[in-house]
């Protein structure tokens, strides 16, 4: 099972303000990423934390459009590495993660207030990480 490519964080949630809509999305998506299903292995904590660490580093440094934009190729690299391992089912969830997160980055970069959208992106991303951790098998 792969993630529905049309099920993304709404533009208003990234550009204007995070609401319960984002929380519900994060719960559904975080659980999806954590579950080992028949078609796809879960996104590992180390894969998620590596990217999360970069996002938190950027948050501490303050919004920088170039650094924020460069998150997309860093994620693309992680997808490429997972695919290189020769196991398509291992790469499916990281590819779905890539699609959702790069879409959110694009929405933030299209915002008139990019610094605010960056903060909203971080909030949404933190929620996804939290729900992934909560759903993760011990």
mmCIF file of C-alpha atoms in Angstrom:
data_model
loop_
_atom_site.group_PDB
_atom_site.id
_atom_site.type_symbol
_atom_site.label_atom_id
_atom_site.label_comp_id
_atom_site.label_asym_id
_atom_site.label_seq_id
_atom_site.Cartn_x
_atom_site.Cartn_y
_atom_site.Cartn_z
ATOM 1 C CA UNK A 1 0.000 0.000 0.000
ATOM 2 C CA UNK A 2 1.359 3.406 -0.868
ATOM 3 C CA UNK A 3 0.250 6.818 0.301
ATOM 4 C CA UNK A 4 -2.388 8.602 -1.775
ATOM 5 C CA UNK A 5 -0.404 11.321 -3.563
ATOM 6 C CA UNK A 6 -3.410 13.657 -3.309
ATOM 7 C CA UNK A 7 -3.495 13.400 0.493
ATOM 8 C CA UNK A 8 -1.139 16.248 1.392
ATOM 9 C CA UNK A 9 -0.929 18.921 4.056
ATOM 10 C CA UNK A 10 -3.342 21.659 2.929
ATOM 11 C CA UNK A 11 -1.726 24.831 1.618
ATOM 12 C CA UNK A 12 -3.550 27.003 4.176
ATOM 13 C CA UNK A 13 -2.088 24.941 7.014
ATOM 14 C CA UNK A 14 1.454 25.663 5.867
ATOM 15 C CA UNK A 15 0.994 29.238 4.717
ATOM 16 C CA UNK A 16 -1.446 30.599 7.311
ATOM 17 C CA UNK A 17 -1.841 28.634 10.514
ATOM 18 C CA UNK A 18 -1.641 25.096 11.789
ATOM 19 C CA UNK A 19 -4.971 23.742 12.991
ATOM 20 C CA UNK A 20 -6.501 20.426 13.933
ATOM 21 C CA UNK A 21 -6.500 19.563 10.220
ATOM 22 C CA UNK A 22 -2.707 19.286 10.338
ATOM 23 C CA UNK A 23 -2.806 17.306 13.564
ATOM 24 C CA UNK A 24 -5.225 14.805 12.011
ATOM 25 C CA UNK A 25 -3.074 14.585 8.884
ATOM 26 C CA UNK A 26 0.094 14.101 10.962
ATOM 27 C CA UNK A 27 -1.516 11.329 12.979
ATOM 28 C CA UNK A 28 -2.674 9.451 9.882
ATOM 29 C CA UNK A 29 0.616 9.946 8.001
ATOM 30 C CA UNK A 30 2.881 9.273 11.001
ATOM 31 C CA UNK A 31 1.087 6.000 11.695
ATOM 32 C CA UNK A 32 1.263 5.031 8.015
ATOM 33 C CA UNK A 33 5.034 5.611 7.968
ATOM 34 C CA UNK A 34 5.573 3.551 11.139
ATOM 35 C CA UNK A 35 3.527 0.486 10.227
ATOM 36 C CA UNK A 36 5.118 -2.538 8.610
ATOM 37 C CA UNK A 37 2.515 -3.595 6.076
ATOM 38 C CA UNK A 38 2.471 -6.228 3.379
ATOM 39 C CA UNK A 39 3.620 -3.936 0.563
ATOM 40 C CA UNK A 40 6.098 -1.664 2.304
ATOM 41 C CA UNK A 41 8.462 -1.690 5.236
ATOM 42 C CA UNK A 42 8.145 1.143 7.739
ATOM 43 C CA UNK A 43 10.197 4.303 7.574
ATOM 44 C CA UNK A 44 12.904 3.741 10.173
ATOM 45 C CA UNK A 45 13.399 6.038 13.111
ATOM 46 C CA UNK A 46 16.961 6.705 11.960
ATOM 47 C CA UNK A 47 15.770 7.788 8.490
ATOM 48 C CA UNK A 48 13.207 10.121 10.013
ATOM 49 C CA UNK A 49 15.474 11.471 12.762
ATOM 50 C CA UNK A 50 18.286 12.248 10.334
ATOM 51 C CA UNK A 51 16.039 14.573 8.378
ATOM 52 C CA UNK A 52 14.348 15.881 11.532
ATOM 53 C CA UNK A 53 17.763 16.805 12.944
ATOM 54 C CA UNK A 54 18.484 18.919 9.874
ATOM 55 C CA UNK A 55 15.115 20.682 10.165
ATOM 56 C CA UNK A 56 15.726 21.426 13.857
ATOM 57 C CA UNK A 57 19.234 22.716 13.063
ATOM 58 C CA UNK A 58 17.722 25.116 10.557
ATOM 59 C CA UNK A 59 15.131 26.203 13.090
ATOM 60 C CA UNK A 60 17.877 27.063 15.577
ATOM 61 C CA UNK A 61 19.824 29.024 12.944
ATOM 62 C CA UNK A 62 16.749 30.954 11.818
ATOM 63 C CA UNK A 63 14.974 30.902 8.492
ATOM 64 C CA UNK A 64 17.294 30.808 5.501
ATOM 65 C CA UNK A 65 15.551 30.276 2.178
ATOM 66 C CA UNK A 66 18.527 28.588 0.508
ATOM 67 C CA UNK A 67 19.039 26.134 3.371
ATOM 68 C CA UNK A 68 15.312 25.407 3.527
ATOM 69 C CA UNK A 69 15.133 24.807 -0.232
ATOM 70 C CA UNK A 70 18.098 22.432 -0.019
ATOM 71 C CA UNK A 71 16.066 20.070 2.168
ATOM 72 C CA UNK A 72 14.464 18.741 -1.020
ATOM 73 C CA UNK A 73 17.662 17.397 -2.625
ATOM 74 C CA UNK A 74 18.771 15.989 0.745
ATOM 75 C CA UNK A 75 15.546 14.015 0.889
ATOM 76 C CA UNK A 76 15.920 12.950 -2.741
ATOM 77 C CA UNK A 77 19.342 11.555 -1.852
ATOM 78 C CA UNK A 78 17.833 9.479 0.980
ATOM 79 C CA UNK A 79 15.213 8.091 -1.420
ATOM 80 C CA UNK A 80 17.924 7.223 -3.924
ATOM 81 C CA UNK A 81 19.947 5.404 -1.274
ATOM 82 C CA UNK A 82 16.938 3.374 -0.187
ATOM 83 C CA UNK A 83 16.200 2.397 -3.792
ATOM 84 C CA UNK A 84 19.847 1.479 -4.366
ATOM 85 C CA UNK A 85 19.573 -1.179 -1.710
ATOM 86 C CA UNK A 86 17.580 -3.115 -4.300
ATOM 87 C CA UNK A 87 14.424 -3.502 -2.248
ATOM 88 C CA UNK A 88 11.528 -1.547 -3.692
ATOM 89 C CA UNK A 89 9.310 -2.239 -0.686
ATOM 90 C CA UNK A 90 11.931 -0.663 1.583
ATOM 91 C CA UNK A 91 11.929 2.551 -0.455
ATOM 92 C CA UNK A 92 8.149 3.010 -0.785
ATOM 93 C CA UNK A 93 7.526 4.804 2.496
ATOM 94 C CA UNK A 94 10.561 7.048 2.261
ATOM 95 C CA UNK A 95 9.388 7.967 -1.233
ATOM 96 C CA UNK A 96 5.927 8.781 0.144
ATOM 97 C CA UNK A 97 7.589 10.824 2.890
ATOM 98 C CA UNK A 98 9.592 12.654 0.212
ATOM 99 C CA UNK A 99 6.421 13.479 -1.757
ATOM 100 C CA UNK A 100 4.531 14.837 1.267
ATOM 101 C CA UNK A 101 7.429 16.828 2.713
ATOM 102 C CA UNK A 102 8.634 18.342 -0.569
ATOM 103 C CA UNK A 103 5.064 19.397 -1.316
ATOM 104 C CA UNK A 104 4.930 21.131 2.086
ATOM 105 C CA UNK A 105 8.295 22.806 1.420
ATOM 106 C CA UNK A 106 7.012 24.069 -1.952
ATOM 107 C CA UNK A 107 3.882 25.473 -0.295
ATOM 108 C CA UNK A 108 6.008 27.251 2.301
ATOM 109 C CA UNK A 109 8.258 28.732 -0.389
ATOM 110 C CA UNK A 110 5.194 30.021 -2.273
ATOM 111 C CA UNK A 111 3.905 31.839 0.808
ATOM 112 C CA UNK A 112 3.996 35.630 1.009
ATOM 113 C CA UNK A 113 5.337 35.211 4.571
ATOM 114 C CA UNK A 114 7.968 32.498 4.136
ATOM 115 C CA UNK A 115 9.350 32.780 7.666
ATOM 116 C CA UNK A 116 5.890 32.133 9.133
ATOM 117 C CA UNK A 117 5.315 29.261 6.682
ATOM 118 C CA UNK A 118 8.694 27.797 7.705
ATOM 119 C CA UNK A 119 7.544 27.772 11.350
ATOM 120 C CA UNK A 120 4.267 26.132 10.354
ATOM 121 C CA UNK A 121 6.185 23.536 8.324
ATOM 122 C CA UNK A 122 8.307 22.710 11.374
ATOM 123 C CA UNK A 123 5.216 22.390 13.555
ATOM 124 C CA UNK A 124 3.581 20.007 11.072
ATOM 125 C CA UNK A 125 6.786 18.009 10.732
ATOM 126 C CA UNK A 126 7.169 17.707 14.513
ATOM 127 C CA UNK A 127 3.629 16.330 14.700
ATOM 128 C CA UNK A 128 4.413 13.698 12.048
ATOM 129 C CA UNK A 129 7.532 12.643 13.977
ATOM 130 C CA UNK A 130 5.549 12.414 17.226
ATOM 131 C CA UNK A 131 2.840 10.217 15.716
ATOM 132 C CA UNK A 132 5.436 8.067 13.972
ATOM 133 C CA UNK A 133 7.139 7.468 17.322
ATOM 134 C CA UNK A 134 3.824 6.731 19.053
ATOM 135 C CA UNK A 135 2.871 4.160 16.390
ATOM 136 C CA UNK A 136 6.298 2.580 16.083
ATOM 137 C CA UNK A 137 6.580 -1.061 17.133
ATOM 138 C CA UNK A 138 8.812 -1.576 20.117
#
